Amino acid sequence: MISYLISKNISKEKIPIRPVKGQMICFPPSDIPNPCMVMDEDRYIIPRKDGRIVVGSTRENTGFDASTTESAFAELRDFARQLYPALANVEPDAHWAGLRPSSPDSIPYICRAEPFTNLSLNAGHYRNGIVTAPASATLMADIVLNRTANIDSTPYQLVR
Ligand SMILES: Cc1cc2nc3c(=O)[nH]c(=O)nc-3n(C[C@H](O)[C@H](O)[C@H](O)COP(=O)(O)OP(=O)(O)OC[C@H]3O[C@@H](n4cnc5c(N)ncnc54)[C@H](O)[C@@H]3O)c2cc1C
């Protein structure tokens, strides 16, 4: 198995997961008529129940650098203002960045890390680690406990 991993350029010490930075901003509660969720390719606007408006997100390959940038702030702010002109005179009051763990094909690894018998992977969920958490955890538990899984684990192998 180790020689197979090496032949696939996958070292057993280094799983090929890289960070993809995402920046977001947030507007304070504003008087916007009929606020609703908007998805536009990489960008989205999410009105929260408390009236705040979250705007995301960038996709940046800048390594383990989770700093925020003025250019991303302006880009996200202007995207929101274009869709919600009522935000023209409202300044975002929050700006942050996080790192998404991504495999090369953005599909997570949920598997045993062979040839080790005591190491398993549930990683590389990229943009969807929150929404897929229940299903990922269920599959991982089935694998670790050697149970028959309801979810096909084939797409989530380390070597694929
Ligand atoms: C801006 C942004 C928006 C997102 N929006 C969504 C969304 O709407 N829906 C969705 O489903 N997902 C979303 N995601 C993606 C989601 O956050 C990730 O898929 C998810 O967090 C991955 O979970 P994880 O536990 O695998 O990794 P992480 O959440 O990255 O957790 C890894 C943890 O390991 C710690 N760690 C790292 N190295 C070490 C070490 N050597 N020793 C000890 N600890 C270490 C880190 O500090 C971190 O706490 C978003 C991500 C970002 C950045």
mmCIF file of N, CA and C in Angstrom, residues 15-141:
data_model
loop_
_atom_site.group_PDB
_atom_site.id
_atom_site.type_symbol
_atom_site.label_atom_id
_atom_site.label_comp_id
_atom_site.label_asym_id
_atom_site.label_seq_id
_atom_site.Cartn_x
_atom_site.Cartn_y
_atom_site.Cartn_z
ATOM 1 N N ILE A 15 -0.790 14.113 3.933
ATOM 2 C CA ILE A 15 -2.045 14.000 3.202
ATOM 3 C C ILE A 15 -2.222 15.291 2.399
ATOM 4 N N PRO A 16 -2.606 15.199 1.125
ATOM 5 C CA PRO A 16 -2.611 16.409 0.282
ATOM 6 C C PRO A 16 -3.821 17.316 0.522
ATOM 7 N N ILE A 17 -3.874 17.909 1.691
ATOM 8 C CA ILE A 17 -4.932 18.878 1.992
ATOM 9 C C ILE A 17 -4.286 20.253 2.099
ATOM 10 N N ARG A 18 -4.866 21.229 1.395
ATOM 11 C CA ARG A 18 -4.290 22.582 1.422
ATOM 12 C C ARG A 18 -5.340 23.573 1.927
ATOM 13 N N PRO A 19 -4.886 24.681 2.505
ATOM 14 C CA PRO A 19 -5.823 25.695 2.983
ATOM 15 C C PRO A 19 -6.288 26.606 1.854
ATOM 16 N N VAL A 20 -7.570 26.904 1.839
ATOM 17 C CA VAL A 20 -8.127 27.877 0.883
ATOM 18 C C VAL A 20 -8.828 28.960 1.707
ATOM 19 N N LYS A 21 -8.223 30.136 1.661
ATOM 20 C CA LYS A 21 -8.743 31.218 2.513
ATOM 21 C C LYS A 21 -10.100 31.724 2.037
ATOM 22 N N GLY A 22 -10.985 32.004 3.005
ATOM 23 C CA GLY A 22 -12.267 32.637 2.702
ATOM 24 C C GLY A 22 -12.470 33.828 3.615
ATOM 25 N N GLN A 23 -12.732 35.000 3.011
ATOM 26 C CA GLN A 23 -13.003 36.202 3.807
ATOM 27 C C GLN A 23 -14.496 36.516 3.755
ATOM 28 N N MET A 24 -15.003 37.049 4.856
ATOM 29 C CA MET A 24 -16.410 37.429 4.951
ATOM 30 C C MET A 24 -16.519 38.783 5.639
ATOM 31 N N ILE A 25 -17.635 39.461 5.381
ATOM 32 C CA ILE A 25 -17.927 40.709 6.093
ATOM 33 C C ILE A 25 -19.347 40.646 6.636
ATOM 34 N N CYS A 26 -19.676 41.592 7.492
ATOM 35 C CA CYS A 26 -21.030 41.638 8.041
ATOM 36 C C CYS A 26 -21.463 43.092 8.203
ATOM 37 N N PHE A 27 -22.701 43.373 7.777
ATOM 38 C CA PHE A 27 -23.297 44.699 7.965
ATOM 39 C C PHE A 27 -24.137 44.687 9.241
ATOM 40 N N PRO A 28 -24.201 45.819 9.919
ATOM 41 C CA PRO A 28 -25.093 45.902 11.091
ATOM 42 C C PRO A 28 -26.552 45.872 10.632
ATOM 43 N N PRO A 29 -27.512 45.675 11.560
ATOM 44 C CA PRO A 29 -28.925 45.663 11.177
ATOM 45 C C PRO A 29 -29.272 46.919 10.392
ATOM 46 N N SER A 30 -29.945 46.719 9.254
ATOM 47 C CA SER A 30 -30.238 47.832 8.356
ATOM 48 C C SER A 30 -31.690 47.728 7.903
ATOM 49 N N ASP A 31 -32.194 48.840 7.411
ATOM 50 C CA ASP A 31 -33.588 48.880 6.996
ATOM 51 C C ASP A 31 -33.694 48.449 5.537
ATOM 52 N N ILE A 32 -33.667 47.130 5.316
ATOM 53 C CA ILE A 32 -33.706 46.600 3.959
ATOM 54 C C ILE A 32 -35.068 45.955 3.712
ATOM 55 N N PRO A 33 -35.753 46.347 2.624
ATOM 56 C CA PRO A 33 -37.054 45.728 2.354
ATOM 57 C C PRO A 33 -36.889 44.279 1.890
ATOM 58 N N ASN A 34 -37.642 43.377 2.470
ATOM 59 C CA ASN A 34 -37.660 41.959 2.079
ATOM 60 C C ASN A 34 -36.273 41.333 1.957
ATOM 61 N N PRO A 35 -35.471 41.370 2.990
ATOM 62 C CA PRO A 35 -34.151 40.740 2.871
ATOM 63 C C PRO A 35 -34.292 39.235 2.654
ATOM 64 N N CYS A 36 -33.506 38.706 1.759
ATOM 65 C CA CYS A 36 -33.548 37.257 1.522
ATOM 66 C C CYS A 36 -32.149 36.776 1.159
ATOM 67 N N MET A 37 -31.988 35.464 1.204
ATOM 68 C CA MET A 37 -30.679 34.897 0.897
ATOM 69 C C MET A 37 -30.430 34.984 -0.615
ATOM 70 N N VAL A 38 -29.220 35.387 -0.981
ATOM 71 C CA VAL A 38 -28.858 35.481 -2.398
ATOM 72 C C VAL A 38 -27.577 34.681 -2.631
ATOM 73 N N MET A 39 -27.597 33.815 -3.627
ATOM 74 C CA MET A 39 -26.395 33.087 -4.015
ATOM 75 C C MET A 39 -26.034 33.507 -5.430
ATOM 76 N N ASP A 40 -24.777 33.872 -5.648
ATOM 77 C CA ASP A 40 -24.339 34.288 -6.974
ATOM 78 C C ASP A 40 -22.927 33.756 -7.196
ATOM 79 N N GLU A 41 -22.851 32.560 -7.792
ATOM 80 C CA GLU A 41 -21.587 31.862 -7.971
ATOM 81 C C GLU A 41 -20.845 31.779 -6.628
ATOM 82 N N ASP A 42 -19.638 32.381 -6.544
ATOM 83 C CA ASP A 42 -18.868 32.275 -5.295
ATOM 84 C C ASP A 42 -19.406 33.176 -4.188
ATOM 85 N N ARG A 43 -20.227 34.138 -4.537
ATOM 86 C CA ARG A 43 -20.662 35.149 -3.562
ATOM 87 C C ARG A 43 -22.053 34.827 -3.010
ATOM 88 N N TYR A 44 -22.299 35.243 -1.781
ATOM 89 C CA TYR A 44 -23.631 35.063 -1.205
ATOM 90 C C TYR A 44 -23.889 36.117 -0.142
ATOM 91 N N ILE A 45 -25.186 36.355 0.063
ATOM 92 C CA ILE A 45 -25.636 37.276 1.101
ATOM 93 C C ILE A 45 -26.619 36.514 1.978
ATOM 94 N N ILE A 46 -26.397 36.580 3.272
ATOM 95 C CA ILE A 46 -27.278 35.855 4.184
ATOM 96 C C ILE A 46 -27.779 36.816 5.258
ATOM 97 N N PRO A 47 -29.067 37.226 5.171
ATOM 98 C CA PRO A 47 -29.635 38.024 6.257
ATOM 99 C C PRO A 47 -29.850 37.144 7.486
ATOM 100 N N ARG A 48 -29.376 37.613 8.624
ATOM 101 C CA ARG A 48 -29.564 36.835 9.868
ATOM 102 C C ARG A 48 -30.839 37.272 10.569
ATOM 103 N N LYS A 49 -31.308 36.405 11.465
ATOM 104 C CA LYS A 49 -32.538 36.712 12.198
ATOM 105 C C LYS A 49 -32.407 38.000 13.003
ATOM 106 N N ASP A 50 -31.206 38.313 13.466
ATOM 107 C CA ASP A 50 -31.021 39.523 14.284
ATOM 108 C C ASP A 50 -30.897 40.790 13.429
ATOM 109 N N GLY A 51 -31.074 40.652 12.111
ATOM 110 C CA GLY A 51 -31.032 41.818 11.228
ATOM 111 C C GLY A 51 -29.670 42.058 10.595
ATOM 112 N N ARG A 52 -28.638 41.411 11.129
ATOM 113 C CA ARG A 52 -27.318 41.592 10.533
ATOM 114 C C ARG A 52 -27.255 40.874 9.184
ATOM 115 N N ILE A 53 -26.374 41.343 8.303
ATOM 116 C CA ILE A 53 -26.294 40.780 6.950
ATOM 117 C C ILE A 53 -24.873 40.314 6.678
ATOM 118 N N VAL A 54 -24.740 39.010 6.515
ATOM 119 C CA VAL A 54 -23.431 38.406 6.275
ATOM 120 C C VAL A 54 -23.198 38.312 4.779
ATOM 121 N N VAL A 55 -21.994 38.642 4.347
ATOM 122 C CA VAL A 55 -21.640 38.586 2.926
ATOM 123 C C VAL A 55 -20.345 37.784 2.767
ATOM 124 N N GLY A 56 -20.384 36.794 1.883
ATOM 125 C CA GLY A 56 -19.188 36.000 1.666
ATOM 126 C C GLY A 56 -19.054 35.649 0.197
ATOM 127 N N SER A 57 -18.114 34.992 -0.143
ATOM 128 C CA SER A 57 -16.831 34.846 0.527
ATOM 129 C C SER A 57 -15.779 34.740 -0.562
ATOM 130 N N THR A 58 -14.546 35.002 -0.203
ATOM 131 C CA THR A 58 -13.483 34.892 -1.198
ATOM 132 C C THR A 58 -12.969 33.455 -1.238
ATOM 133 N N ARG A 59 -12.185 33.165 -2.253
ATOM 134 C CA ARG A 59 -11.552 31.856 -2.389
ATOM 135 C C ARG A 59 -10.120 32.132 -2.802
ATOM 136 N N GLU A 60 -9.179 31.984 -1.839
ATOM 137 C CA GLU A 60 -7.803 32.425 -2.096
ATOM 138 C C GLU A 60 -6.799 31.343 -1.708
ATOM 139 N N ASN A 61 -5.854 31.117 -2.581
ATOM 140 C CA ASN A 61 -4.782 30.161 -2.297
ATOM 141 C C ASN A 61 -3.570 30.918 -1.774
ATOM 142 N N THR A 62 -3.591 31.241 -0.494
ATOM 143 C CA THR A 62 -2.506 32.029 0.097
ATOM 144 C C THR A 62 -1.854 31.283 1.255
ATOM 145 N N GLY A 63 -1.921 29.949 1.212
ATOM 146 C CA GLY A 63 -1.286 29.164 2.248
ATOM 147 C C GLY A 63 -1.961 29.345 3.602
ATOM 148 N N PHE A 64 -1.167 29.178 4.670
ATOM 149 C CA PHE A 64 -1.726 29.275 6.027
ATOM 150 C C PHE A 64 -1.731 30.729 6.502
ATOM 151 N N ASP A 65 -2.265 31.578 5.669
ATOM 152 C CA ASP A 65 -2.339 33.007 5.994
ATOM 153 C C ASP A 65 -3.816 33.375 6.107
ATOM 154 N N ALA A 66 -4.266 33.604 7.321
ATOM 155 C CA ALA A 66 -5.685 33.898 7.540
ATOM 156 C C ALA A 66 -5.916 35.385 7.805
ATOM 157 N N SER A 67 -5.063 36.214 7.208
ATOM 158 C CA SER A 67 -5.244 37.654 7.400
ATOM 159 C C SER A 67 -6.331 38.175 6.453
ATOM 160 N N THR A 68 -6.920 39.309 6.807
ATOM 161 C CA THR A 68 -7.926 39.938 5.954
ATOM 162 C C THR A 68 -7.265 41.022 5.098
ATOM 163 N N THR A 69 -7.920 41.370 3.983
ATOM 164 C CA THR A 69 -7.352 42.384 3.098
ATOM 165 C C THR A 69 -8.404 43.457 2.789
ATOM 166 N N GLU A 70 -7.919 44.653 2.555
ATOM 167 C CA GLU A 70 -8.818 45.767 2.215
ATOM 168 C C GLU A 70 -9.518 45.517 0.892
ATOM 169 N N SER A 71 -8.815 44.886 -0.047
ATOM 170 C CA SER A 71 -9.418 44.662 -1.368
ATOM 171 C C SER A 71 -10.604 43.702 -1.275
ATOM 172 N N ALA A 72 -10.473 42.662 -0.459
ATOM 173 C CA ALA A 72 -11.596 41.718 -0.304
ATOM 174 C C ALA A 72 -12.759 42.394 0.412
ATOM 175 N N PHE A 73 -12.429 43.204 1.406
ATOM 176 C CA PHE A 73 -13.467 43.952 2.130
ATOM 177 C C PHE A 73 -14.291 44.784 1.141
ATOM 178 N N ALA A 74 -13.598 45.534 0.275
ATOM 179 C CA ALA A 74 -14.287 46.409 -0.680
ATOM 180 C C ALA A 74 -15.082 45.604 -1.703
ATOM 181 N N GLU A 75 -14.510 44.495 -2.132
ATOM 182 C CA GLU A 75 -15.177 43.664 -3.142
ATOM 183 C C GLU A 75 -16.492 43.096 -2.602
ATOM 184 N N LEU A 76 -16.440 42.571 -1.380
ATOM 185 C CA LEU A 76 -17.644 41.976 -0.780
ATOM 186 C C LEU A 76 -18.678 43.059 -0.466
ATOM 187 N N ARG A 77 -18.204 44.195 0.050
ATOM 188 C CA ARG A 77 -19.108 45.310 0.361
ATOM 189 C C ARG A 77 -19.827 45.790 -0.903
ATOM 190 N N ASP A 78 -19.053 45.953 -1.996
ATOM 191 C CA ASP A 78 -19.640 46.465 -3.234
ATOM 192 C C ASP A 78 -20.600 45.454 -3.852
ATOM 193 N N PHE A 79 -20.278 44.173 -3.719
ATOM 194 C CA PHE A 79 -21.192 43.125 -4.205
ATOM 195 C C PHE A 79 -22.538 43.236 -3.486
ATOM 196 N N ALA A 80 -22.483 43.397 -2.164
ATOM 197 C CA ALA A 80 -23.728 43.499 -1.388
ATOM 198 C C ALA A 80 -24.500 44.774 -1.750
ATOM 199 N N ARG A 81 -23.789 45.869 -1.917
ATOM 200 C CA ARG A 81 -24.462 47.146 -2.219
ATOM 201 C C ARG A 81 -25.108 47.129 -3.607
ATOM 202 N N GLN A 82 -24.495 46.376 -4.512
ATOM 203 C CA GLN A 82 -25.057 46.286 -5.857
ATOM 204 C C GLN A 82 -26.420 45.586 -5.808
ATOM 205 N N LEU A 83 -26.524 44.573 -4.944
ATOM 206 C CA LEU A 83 -27.777 43.839 -4.848
ATOM 207 C C LEU A 83 -28.769 44.502 -3.892
ATOM 208 N N TYR A 84 -28.230 45.173 -2.877
ATOM 209 C CA TYR A 84 -29.067 45.853 -1.891
ATOM 210 C C TYR A 84 -28.651 47.327 -1.821
ATOM 211 N N PRO A 85 -29.185 48.168 -2.714
ATOM 212 C CA PRO A 85 -28.781 49.584 -2.723
ATOM 213 C C PRO A 85 -29.001 50.268 -1.379
ATOM 214 N N ALA A 86 -29.903 49.737 -0.565
ATOM 215 C CA ALA A 86 -30.141 50.344 0.744
ATOM 216 C C ALA A 86 -28.902 50.282 1.640
ATOM 217 N N LEU A 87 -27.925 49.482 1.251
ATOM 218 C CA LEU A 87 -26.691 49.388 2.051
ATOM 219 C C LEU A 87 -25.656 50.452 1.666
ATOM 220 N N ALA A 88 -26.024 51.309 0.714
ATOM 221 C CA ALA A 88 -25.058 52.280 0.187
ATOM 222 C C ALA A 88 -24.411 53.121 1.283
ATOM 223 N N ASN A 89 -25.186 53.466 2.292
ATOM 224 C CA ASN A 89 -24.637 54.326 3.350
ATOM 225 C C ASN A 89 -24.378 53.570 4.651
ATOM 226 N N VAL A 90 -24.354 52.265 4.545
ATOM 227 C CA VAL A 90 -24.090 51.451 5.738
ATOM 228 C C VAL A 90 -22.709 50.830 5.593
ATOM 229 N N GLU A 91 -21.884 50.970 6.621
ATOM 230 C CA GLU A 91 -20.540 50.383 6.577
ATOM 231 C C GLU A 91 -20.552 49.016 7.265
ATOM 232 N N PRO A 92 -19.933 48.020 6.662
ATOM 233 C CA PRO A 92 -19.776 46.735 7.364
ATOM 234 C C PRO A 92 -19.031 46.961 8.682
ATOM 235 N N ASP A 93 -19.434 46.244 9.722
ATOM 236 C CA ASP A 93 -18.768 46.429 11.019
ATOM 237 C C ASP A 93 -18.003 45.171 11.466
ATOM 238 N N ALA A 94 -17.896 44.208 10.569
ATOM 239 C CA ALA A 94 -17.098 43.019 10.898
ATOM 240 C C ALA A 94 -16.477 42.473 9.615
ATOM 241 N N HIS A 95 -15.295 41.902 9.769
ATOM 242 C CA HIS A 95 -14.549 41.376 8.624
ATOM 243 C C HIS A 95 -13.615 40.307 9.169
ATOM 244 N N TRP A 96 -13.700 39.091 8.618
ATOM 245 C CA TRP A 96 -12.849 38.030 9.141
ATOM 246 C C TRP A 96 -12.487 37.054 8.020
ATOM 247 N N ALA A 97 -11.556 36.173 8.328
ATOM 248 C CA ALA A 97 -11.121 35.168 7.352
ATOM 249 C C ALA A 97 -10.956 33.825 8.036
ATOM 250 N N GLY A 98 -11.172 32.774 7.278
ATOM 251 C CA GLY A 98 -10.941 31.421 7.771
ATOM 252 C C GLY A 98 -10.274 30.603 6.685
ATOM 253 N N LEU A 99 -9.756 29.446 7.068
ATOM 254 C CA LEU A 99 -9.086 28.572 6.107
ATOM 255 C C LEU A 99 -9.910 27.306 5.908
ATOM 256 N N ARG A 100 -10.274 27.045 4.660
ATOM 257 C CA ARG A 100 -11.030 25.826 4.349
ATOM 258 C C ARG A 100 -10.033 24.722 3.999
ATOM 259 N N PRO A 101 -10.174 23.561 4.607
ATOM 260 C CA PRO A 101 -9.253 22.463 4.268
ATOM 261 C C PRO A 101 -9.731 21.747 3.006
ATOM 262 N N SER A 102 -8.919 21.797 1.946
ATOM 263 C CA SER A 102 -9.374 21.209 0.680
ATOM 264 C C SER A 102 -8.431 20.129 0.176
ATOM 265 N N SER A 103 -9.015 19.017 -0.247
ATOM 266 C CA SER A 103 -8.255 18.012 -0.979
ATOM 267 C C SER A 103 -8.065 18.531 -2.404
ATOM 268 N N PRO A 104 -7.226 17.888 -3.217
ATOM 269 C CA PRO A 104 -7.013 18.387 -4.577
ATOM 270 C C PRO A 104 -8.300 18.467 -5.401
ATOM 271 N N ASP A 105 -9.245 17.542 -5.186
ATOM 272 C CA ASP A 105 -10.495 17.593 -5.961
ATOM 273 C C ASP A 105 -11.668 18.116 -5.130
ATOM 274 N N SER A 106 -11.363 18.674 -3.968
ATOM 275 C CA SER A 106 -12.372 19.278 -3.078
ATOM 276 C C SER A 106 -13.348 18.258 -2.496
ATOM 277 N N ILE A 107 -13.063 16.991 -2.648
ATOM 278 C CA ILE A 107 -13.903 15.939 -2.058
ATOM 279 C C ILE A 107 -13.169 15.404 -0.826
ATOM 280 N N PRO A 108 -13.863 15.245 0.291
ATOM 281 C CA PRO A 108 -13.143 14.879 1.517
ATOM 282 C C PRO A 108 -12.620 13.443 1.506
ATOM 283 N N TYR A 109 -11.669 13.211 2.399
ATOM 284 C CA TYR A 109 -11.212 11.852 2.682
ATOM 285 C C TYR A 109 -11.959 11.360 3.909
ATOM 286 N N ILE A 110 -12.703 10.266 3.758
ATOM 287 C CA ILE A 110 -13.371 9.648 4.904
ATOM 288 C C ILE A 110 -13.051 8.165 4.791
ATOM 289 N N CYS A 111 -12.000 7.762 5.489
ATOM 290 C CA CYS A 111 -11.471 6.417 5.249
ATOM 291 C C CYS A 111 -10.444 6.052 6.310
ATOM 292 N N ARG A 112 -10.070 4.806 6.301
ATOM 293 C CA ARG A 112 -8.912 4.383 7.085
ATOM 294 C C ARG A 112 -7.655 4.804 6.328
ATOM 295 N N ALA A 113 -6.622 5.194 7.078
ATOM 296 C CA ALA A 113 -5.364 5.584 6.447
ATOM 297 C C ALA A 113 -4.457 4.362 6.409
ATOM 298 N N GLU A 114 -4.725 3.474 5.464
ATOM 299 C CA GLU A 114 -3.918 2.262 5.362
ATOM 300 C C GLU A 114 -2.474 2.635 5.017
ATOM 301 N N PRO A 115 -1.493 1.924 5.457
ATOM 302 C CA PRO A 115 -1.567 0.618 6.100
ATOM 303 C C PRO A 115 -1.749 0.691 7.614
ATOM 304 N N PHE A 116 -1.955 1.872 8.156
ATOM 305 C CA PHE A 116 -2.116 1.972 9.607
ATOM 306 C C PHE A 116 -3.469 1.390 10.021
ATOM 307 N N THR A 117 -3.477 0.721 11.133
ATOM 308 C CA THR A 117 -4.740 0.135 11.612
ATOM 309 C C THR A 117 -5.402 1.034 12.650
ATOM 310 N N ASN A 118 -4.644 2.021 13.138
ATOM 311 C CA ASN A 118 -5.179 2.867 14.202
ATOM 312 C C ASN A 118 -5.271 4.337 13.779
ATOM 313 N N LEU A 119 -5.371 4.570 12.487
ATOM 314 C CA LEU A 119 -5.469 5.946 11.987
ATOM 315 C C LEU A 119 -6.547 6.030 10.908
ATOM 316 N N SER A 120 -7.478 6.956 11.094
ATOM 317 C CA SER A 120 -8.537 7.172 10.099
ATOM 318 C C SER A 120 -8.588 8.650 9.749
ATOM 319 N N LEU A 121 -9.159 8.955 8.585
ATOM 320 C CA LEU A 121 -9.245 10.343 8.114
ATOM 321 C C LEU A 121 -10.698 10.753 7.928
ATOM 322 N N ASN A 122 -11.025 11.946 8.381
ATOM 323 C CA ASN A 122 -12.321 12.563 8.096
ATOM 324 C C ASN A 122 -11.983 14.035 7.880
ATOM 325 N N ALA A 123 -11.471 14.347 6.694
ATOM 326 C CA ALA A 123 -10.829 15.653 6.499
ATOM 327 C C ALA A 123 -10.917 16.090 5.042
ATOM 328 N N GLY A 124 -10.694 17.393 4.826
ATOM 329 C CA GLY A 124 -10.660 17.926 3.468
ATOM 330 C C GLY A 124 -12.040 18.285 2.939
ATOM 331 N N HIS A 125 -12.922 18.737 3.825
ATOM 332 C CA HIS A 125 -14.311 19.003 3.412
ATOM 333 C C HIS A 125 -14.498 20.342 2.701
ATOM 334 N N TYR A 126 -13.449 21.084 2.587
ATOM 335 C CA TYR A 126 -13.453 22.328 1.807
ATOM 336 C C TYR A 126 -14.608 23.253 2.211
ATOM 337 N N ARG A 127 -15.536 23.544 1.301
ATOM 338 C CA ARG A 127 -16.583 24.549 1.569
ATOM 339 C C ARG A 127 -17.809 23.976 2.275
ATOM 340 N N ASN A 128 -17.819 22.664 2.519
ATOM 341 C CA ASN A 128 -19.068 22.032 2.949
ATOM 342 C C ASN A 128 -18.953 21.234 4.235
ATOM 343 N N GLY A 129 -17.943 21.529 5.032
ATOM 344 C CA GLY A 129 -17.718 20.723 6.227
ATOM 345 C C GLY A 129 -18.796 20.852 7.287
ATOM 346 N N ILE A 130 -19.536 21.954 7.267
ATOM 347 C CA ILE A 130 -20.594 22.127 8.272
ATOM 348 C C ILE A 130 -21.845 21.368 7.837
ATOM 349 N N VAL A 131 -22.269 21.594 6.605
ATOM 350 C CA VAL A 131 -23.507 20.939 6.159
ATOM 351 C C VAL A 131 -23.344 19.423 6.033
ATOM 352 N N THR A 132 -22.131 18.965 5.760
ATOM 353 C CA THR A 132 -21.943 17.520 5.590
ATOM 354 C C THR A 132 -21.504 16.831 6.884
ATOM 355 N N ALA A 133 -21.369 17.589 7.974
ATOM 356 C CA ALA A 133 -20.831 17.010 9.214
ATOM 357 C C ALA A 133 -21.617 15.785 9.704
ATOM 358 N N PRO A 134 -22.952 15.842 9.754
ATOM 359 C CA PRO A 134 -23.672 14.654 10.268
ATOM 360 C C PRO A 134 -23.421 13.406 9.415
ATOM 361 N N ALA A 135 -23.474 13.550 8.094
ATOM 362 C CA ALA A 135 -23.277 12.388 7.226
ATOM 363 C C ALA A 135 -21.826 11.905 7.295
ATOM 364 N N SER A 136 -20.875 12.852 7.324
ATOM 365 C CA SER A 136 -19.455 12.472 7.403
ATOM 366 C C SER A 136 -19.177 11.712 8.697
ATOM 367 N N ALA A 137 -19.735 12.215 9.784
ATOM 368 C CA ALA A 137 -19.490 11.581 11.086
ATOM 369 C C ALA A 137 -20.119 10.191 11.139
ATOM 370 N N THR A 138 -21.296 10.056 10.542
ATOM 371 C CA THR A 138 -21.957 8.748 10.528
ATOM 372 C C THR A 138 -21.129 7.738 9.748
ATOM 373 N N LEU A 139 -20.639 8.159 8.566
ATOM 374 C CA LEU A 139 -19.820 7.253 7.756
ATOM 375 C C LEU A 139 -18.523 6.903 8.492
ATOM 376 N N MET A 140 -17.903 7.916 9.102
ATOM 377 C CA MET A 140 -16.653 7.673 9.830
ATOM 378 C C MET A 140 -16.873 6.672 10.961
ATOM 379 N N ALA A 141 -17.976 6.813 11.692
ATOM 380 C CA ALA A 141 -18.263 5.894 12.794
ATOM 381 C C ALA A 141 -18.454 4.474 12.261
#
